[in-house]
CSV table of C-alpha atoms in Angstrom, one decimal:
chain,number,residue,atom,x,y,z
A,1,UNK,CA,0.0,0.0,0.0
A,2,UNK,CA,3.0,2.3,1.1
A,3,UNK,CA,4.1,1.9,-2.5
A,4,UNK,CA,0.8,3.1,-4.6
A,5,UNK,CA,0.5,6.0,-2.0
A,6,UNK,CA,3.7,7.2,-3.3
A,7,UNK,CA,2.5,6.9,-6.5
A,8,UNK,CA,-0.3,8.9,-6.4
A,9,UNK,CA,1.8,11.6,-4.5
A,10,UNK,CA,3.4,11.3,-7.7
A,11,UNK,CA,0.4,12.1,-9.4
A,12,UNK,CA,-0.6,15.6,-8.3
A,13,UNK,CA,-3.2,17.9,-9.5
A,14,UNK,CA,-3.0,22.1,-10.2
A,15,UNK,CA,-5.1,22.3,-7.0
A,16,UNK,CA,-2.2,20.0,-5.2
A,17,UNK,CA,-0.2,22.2,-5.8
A,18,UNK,CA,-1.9,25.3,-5.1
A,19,UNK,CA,-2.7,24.2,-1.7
A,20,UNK,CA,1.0,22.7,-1.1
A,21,UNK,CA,1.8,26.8,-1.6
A,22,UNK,CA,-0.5,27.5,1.1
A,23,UNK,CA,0.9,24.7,3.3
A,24,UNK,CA,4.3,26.3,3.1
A,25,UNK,CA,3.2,30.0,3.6
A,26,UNK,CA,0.9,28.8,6.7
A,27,UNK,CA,4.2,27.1,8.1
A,28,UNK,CA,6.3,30.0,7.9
A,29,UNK,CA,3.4,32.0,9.4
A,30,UNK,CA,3.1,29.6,11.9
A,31,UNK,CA,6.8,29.9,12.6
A,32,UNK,CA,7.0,33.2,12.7
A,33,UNK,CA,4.0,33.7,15.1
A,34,UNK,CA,5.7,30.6,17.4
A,35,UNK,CA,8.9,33.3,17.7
A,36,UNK,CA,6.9,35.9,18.6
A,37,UNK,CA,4.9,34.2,21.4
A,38,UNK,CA,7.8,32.4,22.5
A,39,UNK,CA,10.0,35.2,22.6
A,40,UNK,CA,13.2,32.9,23.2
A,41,UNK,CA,16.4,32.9,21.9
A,42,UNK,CA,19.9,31.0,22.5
A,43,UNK,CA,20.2,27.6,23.8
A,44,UNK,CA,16.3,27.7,24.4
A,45,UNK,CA,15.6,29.0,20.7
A,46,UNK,CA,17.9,26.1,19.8
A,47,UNK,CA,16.3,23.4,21.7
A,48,UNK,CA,12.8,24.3,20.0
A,49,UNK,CA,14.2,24.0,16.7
A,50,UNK,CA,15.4,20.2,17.7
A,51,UNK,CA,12.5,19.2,19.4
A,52,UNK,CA,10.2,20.6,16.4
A,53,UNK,CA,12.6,19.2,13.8
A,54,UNK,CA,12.9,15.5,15.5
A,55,UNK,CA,8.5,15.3,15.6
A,56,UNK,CA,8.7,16.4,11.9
A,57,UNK,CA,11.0,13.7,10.6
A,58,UNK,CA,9.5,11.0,12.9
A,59,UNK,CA,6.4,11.8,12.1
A,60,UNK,CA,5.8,9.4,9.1
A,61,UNK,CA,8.5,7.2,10.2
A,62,UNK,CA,7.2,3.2,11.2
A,63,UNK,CA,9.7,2.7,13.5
A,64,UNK,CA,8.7,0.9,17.0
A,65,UNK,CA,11.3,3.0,19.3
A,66,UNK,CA,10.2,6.6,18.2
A,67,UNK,CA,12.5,9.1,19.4
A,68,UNK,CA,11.1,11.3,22.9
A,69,UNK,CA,12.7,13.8,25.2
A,70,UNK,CA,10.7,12.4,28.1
A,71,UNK,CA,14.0,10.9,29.5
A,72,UNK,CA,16.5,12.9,27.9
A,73,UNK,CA,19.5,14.0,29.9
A,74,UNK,CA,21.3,16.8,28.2
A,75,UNK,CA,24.9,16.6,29.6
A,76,UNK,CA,26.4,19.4,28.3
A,77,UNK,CA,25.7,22.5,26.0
A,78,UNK,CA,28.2,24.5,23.8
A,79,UNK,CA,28.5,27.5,21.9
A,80,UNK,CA,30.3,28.3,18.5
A,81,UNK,CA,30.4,30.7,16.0
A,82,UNK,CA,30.5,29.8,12.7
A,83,UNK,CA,31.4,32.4,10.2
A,84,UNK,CA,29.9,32.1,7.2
A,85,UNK,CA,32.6,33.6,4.6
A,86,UNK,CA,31.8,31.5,1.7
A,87,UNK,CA,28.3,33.3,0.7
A,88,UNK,CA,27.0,32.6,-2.4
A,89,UNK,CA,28.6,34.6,-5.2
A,90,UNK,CA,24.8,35.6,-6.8
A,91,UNK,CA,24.2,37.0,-3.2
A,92,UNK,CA,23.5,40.8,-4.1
A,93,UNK,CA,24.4,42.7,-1.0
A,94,UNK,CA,22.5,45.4,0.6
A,95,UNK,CA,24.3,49.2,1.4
A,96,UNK,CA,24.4,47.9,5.2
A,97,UNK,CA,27.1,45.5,5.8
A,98,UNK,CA,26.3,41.6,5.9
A,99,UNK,CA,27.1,40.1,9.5
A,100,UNK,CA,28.4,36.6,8.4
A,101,UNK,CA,28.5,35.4,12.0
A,102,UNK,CA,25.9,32.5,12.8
A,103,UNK,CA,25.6,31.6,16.6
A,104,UNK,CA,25.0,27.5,17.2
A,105,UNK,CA,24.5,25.9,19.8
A,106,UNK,CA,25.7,21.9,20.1
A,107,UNK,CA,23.2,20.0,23.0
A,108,UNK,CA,25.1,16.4,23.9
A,109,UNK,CA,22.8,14.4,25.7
A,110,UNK,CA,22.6,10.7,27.1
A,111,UNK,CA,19.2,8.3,26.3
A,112,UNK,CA,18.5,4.7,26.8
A,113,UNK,CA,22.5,4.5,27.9
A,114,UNK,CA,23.4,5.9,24.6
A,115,UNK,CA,25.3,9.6,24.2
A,116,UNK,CA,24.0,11.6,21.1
A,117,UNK,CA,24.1,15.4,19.9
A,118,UNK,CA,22.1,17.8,18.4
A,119,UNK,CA,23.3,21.2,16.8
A,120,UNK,CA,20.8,24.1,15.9
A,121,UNK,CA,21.7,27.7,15.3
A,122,UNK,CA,20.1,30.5,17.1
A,123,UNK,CA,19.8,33.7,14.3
A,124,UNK,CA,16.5,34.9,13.1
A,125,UNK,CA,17.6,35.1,9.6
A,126,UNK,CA,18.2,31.4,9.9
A,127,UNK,CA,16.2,28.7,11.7
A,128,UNK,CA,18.3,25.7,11.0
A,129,UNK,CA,18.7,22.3,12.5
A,130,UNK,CA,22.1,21.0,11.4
A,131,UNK,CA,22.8,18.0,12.8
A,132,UNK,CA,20.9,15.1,15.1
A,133,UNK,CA,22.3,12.1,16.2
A,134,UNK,CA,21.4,9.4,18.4
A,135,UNK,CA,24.4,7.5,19.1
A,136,UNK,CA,27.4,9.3,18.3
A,137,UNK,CA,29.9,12.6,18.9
A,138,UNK,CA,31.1,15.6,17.3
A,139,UNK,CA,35.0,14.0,18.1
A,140,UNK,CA,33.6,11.0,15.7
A,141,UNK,CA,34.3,12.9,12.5
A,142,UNK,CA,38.2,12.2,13.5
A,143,UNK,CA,37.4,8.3,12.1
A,144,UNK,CA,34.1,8.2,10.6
A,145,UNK,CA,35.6,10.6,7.4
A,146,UNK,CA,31.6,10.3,6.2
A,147,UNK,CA,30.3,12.3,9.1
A,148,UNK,CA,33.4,14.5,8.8
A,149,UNK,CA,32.5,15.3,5.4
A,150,UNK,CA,28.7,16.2,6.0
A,151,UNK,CA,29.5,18.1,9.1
A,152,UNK,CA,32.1,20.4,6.6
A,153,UNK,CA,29.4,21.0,4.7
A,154,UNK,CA,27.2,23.0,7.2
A,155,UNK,CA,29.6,26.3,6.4
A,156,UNK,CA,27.7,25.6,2.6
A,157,UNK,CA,24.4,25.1,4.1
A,158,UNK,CA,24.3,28.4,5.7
A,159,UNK,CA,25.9,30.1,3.0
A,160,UNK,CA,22.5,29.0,1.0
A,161,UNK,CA,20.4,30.0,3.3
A,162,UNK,CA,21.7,33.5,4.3
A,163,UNK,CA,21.8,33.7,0.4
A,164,UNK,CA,17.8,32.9,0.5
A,165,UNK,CA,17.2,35.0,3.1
A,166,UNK,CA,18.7,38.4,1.6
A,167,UNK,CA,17.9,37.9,-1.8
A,168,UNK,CA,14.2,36.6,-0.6
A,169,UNK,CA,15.2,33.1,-2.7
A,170,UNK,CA,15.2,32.9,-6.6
A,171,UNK,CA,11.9,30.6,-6.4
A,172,UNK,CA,9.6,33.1,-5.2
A,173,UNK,CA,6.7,32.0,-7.6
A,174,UNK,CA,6.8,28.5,-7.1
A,175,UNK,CA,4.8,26.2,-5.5
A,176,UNK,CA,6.8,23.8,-2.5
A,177,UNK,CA,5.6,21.1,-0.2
A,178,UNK,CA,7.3,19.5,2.9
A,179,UNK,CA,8.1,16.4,2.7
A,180,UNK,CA,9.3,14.0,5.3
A,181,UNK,CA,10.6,10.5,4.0
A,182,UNK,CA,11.8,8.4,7.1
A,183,UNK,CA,14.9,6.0,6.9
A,184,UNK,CA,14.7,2.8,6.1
A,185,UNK,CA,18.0,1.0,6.4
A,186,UNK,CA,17.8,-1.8,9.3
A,187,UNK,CA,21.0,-2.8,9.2
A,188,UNK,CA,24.3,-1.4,11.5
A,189,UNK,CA,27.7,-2.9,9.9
A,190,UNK,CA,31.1,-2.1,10.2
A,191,UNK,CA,34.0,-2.4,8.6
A,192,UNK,CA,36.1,-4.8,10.7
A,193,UNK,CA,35.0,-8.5,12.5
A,194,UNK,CA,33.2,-10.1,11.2
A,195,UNK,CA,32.3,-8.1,8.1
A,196,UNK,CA,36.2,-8.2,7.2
A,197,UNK,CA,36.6,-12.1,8.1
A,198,UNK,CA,37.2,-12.9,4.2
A,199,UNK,CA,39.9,-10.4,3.8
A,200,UNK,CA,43.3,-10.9,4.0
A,201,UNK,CA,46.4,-10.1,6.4
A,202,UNK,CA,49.5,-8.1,6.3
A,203,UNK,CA,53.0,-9.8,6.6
A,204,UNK,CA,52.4,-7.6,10.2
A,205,UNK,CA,49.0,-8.2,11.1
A,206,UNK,CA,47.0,-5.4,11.7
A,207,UNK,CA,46.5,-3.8,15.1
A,208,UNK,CA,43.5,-1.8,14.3
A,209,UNK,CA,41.1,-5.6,13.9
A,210,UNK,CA,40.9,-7.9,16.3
A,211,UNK,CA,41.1,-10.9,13.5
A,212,UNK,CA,44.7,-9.0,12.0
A,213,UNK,CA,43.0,-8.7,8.8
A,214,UNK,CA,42.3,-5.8,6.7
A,215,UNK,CA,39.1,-3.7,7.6
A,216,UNK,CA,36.5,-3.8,4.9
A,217,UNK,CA,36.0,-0.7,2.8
A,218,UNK,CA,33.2,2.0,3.4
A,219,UNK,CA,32.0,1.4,-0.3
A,220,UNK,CA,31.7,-2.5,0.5
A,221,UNK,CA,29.8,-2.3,3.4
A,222,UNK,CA,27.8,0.9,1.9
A,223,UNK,CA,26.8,-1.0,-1.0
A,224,UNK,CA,26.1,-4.3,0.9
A,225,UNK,CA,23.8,-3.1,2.9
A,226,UNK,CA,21.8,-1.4,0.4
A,227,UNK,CA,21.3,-4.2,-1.6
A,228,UNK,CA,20.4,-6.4,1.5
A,229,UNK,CA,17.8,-3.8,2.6
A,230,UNK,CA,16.4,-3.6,-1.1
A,231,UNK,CA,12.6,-3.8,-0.7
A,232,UNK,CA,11.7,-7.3,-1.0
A,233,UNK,CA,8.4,-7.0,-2.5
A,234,UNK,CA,10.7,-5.7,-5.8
A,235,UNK,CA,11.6,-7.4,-8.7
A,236,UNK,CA,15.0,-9.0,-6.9
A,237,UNK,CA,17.5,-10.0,-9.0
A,238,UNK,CA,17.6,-14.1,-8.9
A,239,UNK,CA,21.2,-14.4,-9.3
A,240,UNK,CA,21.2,-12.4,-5.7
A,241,UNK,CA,18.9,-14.6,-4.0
A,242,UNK,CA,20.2,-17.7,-5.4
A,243,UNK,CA,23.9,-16.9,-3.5
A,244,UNK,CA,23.1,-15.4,-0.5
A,245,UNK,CA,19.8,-15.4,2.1
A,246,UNK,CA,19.6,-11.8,2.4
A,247,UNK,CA,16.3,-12.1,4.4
A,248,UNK,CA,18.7,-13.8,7.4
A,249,UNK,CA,21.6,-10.9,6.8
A,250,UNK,CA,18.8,-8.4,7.7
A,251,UNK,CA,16.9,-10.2,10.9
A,252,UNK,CA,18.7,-8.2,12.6
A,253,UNK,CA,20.7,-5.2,13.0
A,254,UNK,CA,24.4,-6.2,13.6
A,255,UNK,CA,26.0,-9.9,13.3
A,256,UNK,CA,28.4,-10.5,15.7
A,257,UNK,CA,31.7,-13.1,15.6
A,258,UNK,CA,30.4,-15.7,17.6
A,259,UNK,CA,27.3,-16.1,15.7
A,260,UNK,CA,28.6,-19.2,14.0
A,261,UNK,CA,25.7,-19.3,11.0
A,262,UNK,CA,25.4,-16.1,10.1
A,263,UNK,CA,29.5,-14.9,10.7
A,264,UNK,CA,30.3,-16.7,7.5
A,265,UNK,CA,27.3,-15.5,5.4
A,266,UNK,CA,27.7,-12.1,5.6
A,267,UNK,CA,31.7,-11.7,5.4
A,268,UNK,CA,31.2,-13.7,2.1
A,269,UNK,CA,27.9,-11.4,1.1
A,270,UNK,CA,30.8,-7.9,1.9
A,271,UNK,CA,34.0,-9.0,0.3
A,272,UNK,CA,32.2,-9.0,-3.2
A,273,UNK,CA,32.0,-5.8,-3.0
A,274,UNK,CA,35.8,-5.2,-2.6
A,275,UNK,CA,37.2,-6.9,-5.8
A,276,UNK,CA,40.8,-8.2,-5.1
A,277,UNK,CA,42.0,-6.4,-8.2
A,278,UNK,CA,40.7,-3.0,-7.7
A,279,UNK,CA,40.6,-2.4,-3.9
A,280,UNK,CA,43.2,-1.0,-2.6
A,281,UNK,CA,43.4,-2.8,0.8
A,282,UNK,CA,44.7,-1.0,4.7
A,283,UNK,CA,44.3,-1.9,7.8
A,284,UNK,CA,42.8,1.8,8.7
A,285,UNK,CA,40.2,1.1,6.3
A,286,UNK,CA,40.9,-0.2,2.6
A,287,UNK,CA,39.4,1.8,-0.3
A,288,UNK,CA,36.9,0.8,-3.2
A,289,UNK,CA,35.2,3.4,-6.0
A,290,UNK,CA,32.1,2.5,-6.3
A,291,UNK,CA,32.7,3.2,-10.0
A,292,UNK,CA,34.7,-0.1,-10.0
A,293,UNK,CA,31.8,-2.1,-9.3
A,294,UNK,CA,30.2,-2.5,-11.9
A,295,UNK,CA,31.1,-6.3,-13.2
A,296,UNK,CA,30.5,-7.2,-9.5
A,297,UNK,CA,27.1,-5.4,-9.3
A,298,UNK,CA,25.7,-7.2,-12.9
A,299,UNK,CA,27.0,-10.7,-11.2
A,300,UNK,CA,24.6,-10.4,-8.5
A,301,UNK,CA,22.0,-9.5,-11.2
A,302,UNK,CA,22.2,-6.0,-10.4
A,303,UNK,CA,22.3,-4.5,-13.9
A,304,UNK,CA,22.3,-1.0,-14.9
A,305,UNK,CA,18.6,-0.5,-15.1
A,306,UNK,CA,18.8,-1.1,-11.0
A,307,UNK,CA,20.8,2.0,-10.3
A,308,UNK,CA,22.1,5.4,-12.0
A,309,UNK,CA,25.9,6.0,-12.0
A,310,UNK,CA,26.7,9.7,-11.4
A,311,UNK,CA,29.4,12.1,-11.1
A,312,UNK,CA,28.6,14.1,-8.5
A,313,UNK,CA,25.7,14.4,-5.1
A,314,UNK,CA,22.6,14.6,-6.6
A,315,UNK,CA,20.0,15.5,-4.0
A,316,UNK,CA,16.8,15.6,-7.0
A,317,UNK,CA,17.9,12.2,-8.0
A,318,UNK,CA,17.9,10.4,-4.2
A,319,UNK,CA,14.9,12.6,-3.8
A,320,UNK,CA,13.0,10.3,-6.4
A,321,UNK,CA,14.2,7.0,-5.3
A,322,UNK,CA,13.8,8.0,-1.3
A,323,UNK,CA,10.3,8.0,-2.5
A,324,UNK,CA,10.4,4.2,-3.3
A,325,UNK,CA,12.5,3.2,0.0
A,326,UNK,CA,15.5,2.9,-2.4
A,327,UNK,CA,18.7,4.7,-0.9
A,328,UNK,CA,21.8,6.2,-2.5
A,329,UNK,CA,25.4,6.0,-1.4
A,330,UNK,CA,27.7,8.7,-2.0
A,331,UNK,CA,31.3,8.9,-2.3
A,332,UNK,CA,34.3,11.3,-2.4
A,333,UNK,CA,37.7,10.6,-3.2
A,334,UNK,CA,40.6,13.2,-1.5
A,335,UNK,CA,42.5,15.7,-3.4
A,336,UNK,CA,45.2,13.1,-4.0
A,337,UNK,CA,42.7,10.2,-5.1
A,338,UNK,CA,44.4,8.0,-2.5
A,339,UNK,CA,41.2,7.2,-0.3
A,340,UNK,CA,37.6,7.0,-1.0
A,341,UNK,CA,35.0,7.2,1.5
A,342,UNK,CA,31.3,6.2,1.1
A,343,UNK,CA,28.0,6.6,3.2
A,344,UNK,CA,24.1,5.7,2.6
A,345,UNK,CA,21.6,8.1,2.2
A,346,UNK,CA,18.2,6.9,3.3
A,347,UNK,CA,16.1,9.6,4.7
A,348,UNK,CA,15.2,12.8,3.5
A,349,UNK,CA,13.1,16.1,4.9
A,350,UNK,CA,13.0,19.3,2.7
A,351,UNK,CA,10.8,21.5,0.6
A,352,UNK,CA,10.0,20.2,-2.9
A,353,UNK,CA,8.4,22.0,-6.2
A,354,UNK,CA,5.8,20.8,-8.2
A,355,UNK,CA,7.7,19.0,-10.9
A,356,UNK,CA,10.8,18.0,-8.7
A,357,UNK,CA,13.1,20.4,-10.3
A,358,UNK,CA,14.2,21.9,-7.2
A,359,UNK,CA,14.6,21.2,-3.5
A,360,UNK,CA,15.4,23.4,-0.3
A,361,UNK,CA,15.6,23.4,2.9
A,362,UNK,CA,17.4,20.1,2.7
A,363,UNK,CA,18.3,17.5,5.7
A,364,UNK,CA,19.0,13.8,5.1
A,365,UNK,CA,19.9,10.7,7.1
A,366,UNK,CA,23.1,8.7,6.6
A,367,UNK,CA,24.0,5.9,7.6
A,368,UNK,CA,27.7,5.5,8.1
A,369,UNK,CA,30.0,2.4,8.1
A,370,UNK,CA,30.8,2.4,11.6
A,371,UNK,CA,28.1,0.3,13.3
A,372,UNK,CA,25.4,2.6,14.1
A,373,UNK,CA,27.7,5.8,14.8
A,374,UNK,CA,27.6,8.6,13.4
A,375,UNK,CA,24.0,7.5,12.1
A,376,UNK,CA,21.9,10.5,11.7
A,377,UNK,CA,20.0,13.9,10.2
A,378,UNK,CA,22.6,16.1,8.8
A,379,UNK,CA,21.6,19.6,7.1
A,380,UNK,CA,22.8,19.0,3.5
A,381,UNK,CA,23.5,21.9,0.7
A,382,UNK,CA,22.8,21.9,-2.7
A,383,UNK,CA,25.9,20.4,-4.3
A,384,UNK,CA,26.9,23.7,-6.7
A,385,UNK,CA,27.8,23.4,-10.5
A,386,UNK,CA,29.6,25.6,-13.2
A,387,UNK,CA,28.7,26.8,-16.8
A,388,UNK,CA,29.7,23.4,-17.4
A,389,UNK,CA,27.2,21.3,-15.6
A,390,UNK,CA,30.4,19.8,-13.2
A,391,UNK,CA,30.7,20.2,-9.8
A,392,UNK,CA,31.9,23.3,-7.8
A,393,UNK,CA,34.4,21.8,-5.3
A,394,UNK,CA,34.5,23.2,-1.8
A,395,UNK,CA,39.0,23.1,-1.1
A,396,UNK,CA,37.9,21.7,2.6
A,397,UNK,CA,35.9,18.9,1.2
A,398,UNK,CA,36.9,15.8,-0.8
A,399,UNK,CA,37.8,16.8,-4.4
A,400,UNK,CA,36.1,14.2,-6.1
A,401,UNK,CA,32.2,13.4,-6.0
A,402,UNK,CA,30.1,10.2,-7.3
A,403,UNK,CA,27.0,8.8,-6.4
A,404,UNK,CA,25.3,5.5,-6.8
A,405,UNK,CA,21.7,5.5,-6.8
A,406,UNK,CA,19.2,1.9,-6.5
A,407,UNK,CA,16.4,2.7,-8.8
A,408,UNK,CA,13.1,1.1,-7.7
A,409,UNK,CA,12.4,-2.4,-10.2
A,410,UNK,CA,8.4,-3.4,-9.9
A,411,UNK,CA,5.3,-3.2,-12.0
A,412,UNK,CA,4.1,-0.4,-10.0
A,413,UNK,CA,6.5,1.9,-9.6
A,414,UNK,CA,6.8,4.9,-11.5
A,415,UNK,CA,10.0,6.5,-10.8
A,416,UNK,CA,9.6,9.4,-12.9
């Protein structure tokens, strides 16, 4: 049912989308009017935005364990400044000078045993959630190079929105509706034990596994998981099913090294996905494009009709496919195209036009390949291009962007 309730979202009429204009002006009003009751500002103002941000992306979402704040402990609340010298160059600047200070405001808190964060910024020019996260830290980024690279980007995203908010947007006229598509992914893997147990070892085995061997790529376990969390009810390749039991890789979250059945399975089911003649294999983490994948992905009966190949972050493209509970994994390679990191994209909250043209306002949940940390909202920015159509590279961030996206396979679904 989920699936033809997409599609007729799909489907929407002139009146649609004049009341989806409606929806969005009401929301602002009814932002604006919140601020002016509320009064508050700071930490406080921050706070509200979390709390308001977190009931909007759960609130579609079919997961049993819900986020609440009923037992939240916030531990500890900093401040920081981030200064916002990268604006937009189209940003047409008034006589008065531009303050390019934003004030944020980073909550850690502890739930259910588990130590999280939250950041949101605190300026009335922009009311921005940037990042929540349920299990995981800020001092992450130092290993999970994913996170790092979403959390460099929130410079970009407020950039684009203090861009939006002086020139009053270049969409003025078009019609946008919230939408809130809840992750997906059930799956938590890693890139060492077991996951790793079919790699090989050093002459000097490595210290950074307990097993010695290499630690599995971000790519492999990336792309692993999101073909065992393809929707079943699809048309499922039958070379996939015929060599591996992907509905026991996915009864539950992690496998661990002592589970004897299942061990075996799914270090088999990863390695695949990190082709002895193309990965380039390390102990701190081995590297794999994804654009090698290709002979590895038609094996498993994966062809190219199942997924779009791109160079670059494509938020319009993972917008579609979110629709159909099919994720994306990006990928960035460094300046020096030594190391290539990847991460899932599965959820997605934003503002939307009619045809799908153009998105704002944009969050979305990745999922990294560290075991559940990390895993989270992040505030995403448009990825910028040139006269050219290629990407506009950011020097902080990786220099080199793909994207893989799983397109959805099934009589019913209209991806267009």
């Amino acid at each position: 049912m989920k699936k033809y309730g997409v599609i007729f979202l799909g489907i929407i009429s002139l009146f649609a989308f004049y009341k989806c204009s409606n929806e969005k002006e009401n929301l602002i009003d009814n932002q604006k009017q919140e601020e002016i009751q509320e009064n508050v500002n700071g930490q406080d103002k921050g706070l509200r935005l979390i709390k308001k941000f977190v009931e909007q992306v759960n609130s579609k979402s079919s997961r049993s364990n819900i986020f609440d704040f009923s037992d939240l402990k916030i531990k500890k609340i900093d401040k920081d400044i981030i200064k916002v010298d990268n604006l937009c160059q189209n940003l047409t600047r008034s006589s008065k000078q531009i303050d390019i200070n934003v004030d944020t405001y980073r909550f850690t808190f502890e739930k259910d045993s588990k130590q999280g964060f939250a950041i949101a910024t605190d300026d009335q020019r922009v009311d921005r959630v940037l990042a929540f996260v349920e299990e995981g830290a800020l001092a992450d980024t130092a290993y999970v190079p994913g996170m790092a690279y979403m959390v460099k980007g929130f410079k970009d995203v407020l950039a684009e929105d203090l861009n939006i908010f002086y020139t009053k947007g270049t969409s003025a006229n078009e019609f946008y509706q919230e939408w809130t598509l809840p992750p997906f992914i059930k799956t938590q893997w890693h890139r060492v034990e077991p996951y790793n147990n079919n790699y090989k070892s050093p002459t000097s085995a490595c210290t950074e596994t307990l097993n010695g061997k290499y630690q599995a790529s971000s790519t492999a376990i990336s792309i692993a998981q999101s073909i065992a969390n393809y929707p079943q009810d699809y048309d499922v390749p039958a070379a996939l099913l015929k060599k591996h039991n992907i509905t026991q890789l996915i009864a539950q979250s992690k496998i661990y090294e002592w589970d004897t059945e299942l061990a075996p399975k799914v270090a088999a089911f990863v390695k695949e996905f990190d082709p002895d003649k193309t990965t380039k294999f390390k102990c701190t983490g081995s590297s794999t494009e994804i654009a090698d994948l290709g002979d590895v992905l038609t094996s498993l009966g994966f062809t190219s009709k199942y997924y779009r190949y791109q160079n670059k972050h494509d938020i319009i493209t993972t917008f579609k496919s979110l629709r159909f509970s099919c994720p994306t994994v990006n990928a960035a390679l460094d300046r020096s195209f030594s190391q290539a990191e990847a991460w899932i994209v599965d959820g997605f909250w934003g503002m939307v036009n009619s045809n799908v043209t153009d998105i704002m306002l944009t969050s979305v949940h990745c999922v990294f390949a560290n075991g559940g940390t990390g895993n989270g909202w992040y505030a995403s920015p448009s990825e910028p291009i040139d006269g050219n159509g290629k990407p506009v590279y950011n020097p902080s961030q990786y220099y080199h962007k793909m994207s893989l996206t799983f397109m959805p396979i099934c009589p019913w679904c209209v991806w267009e």
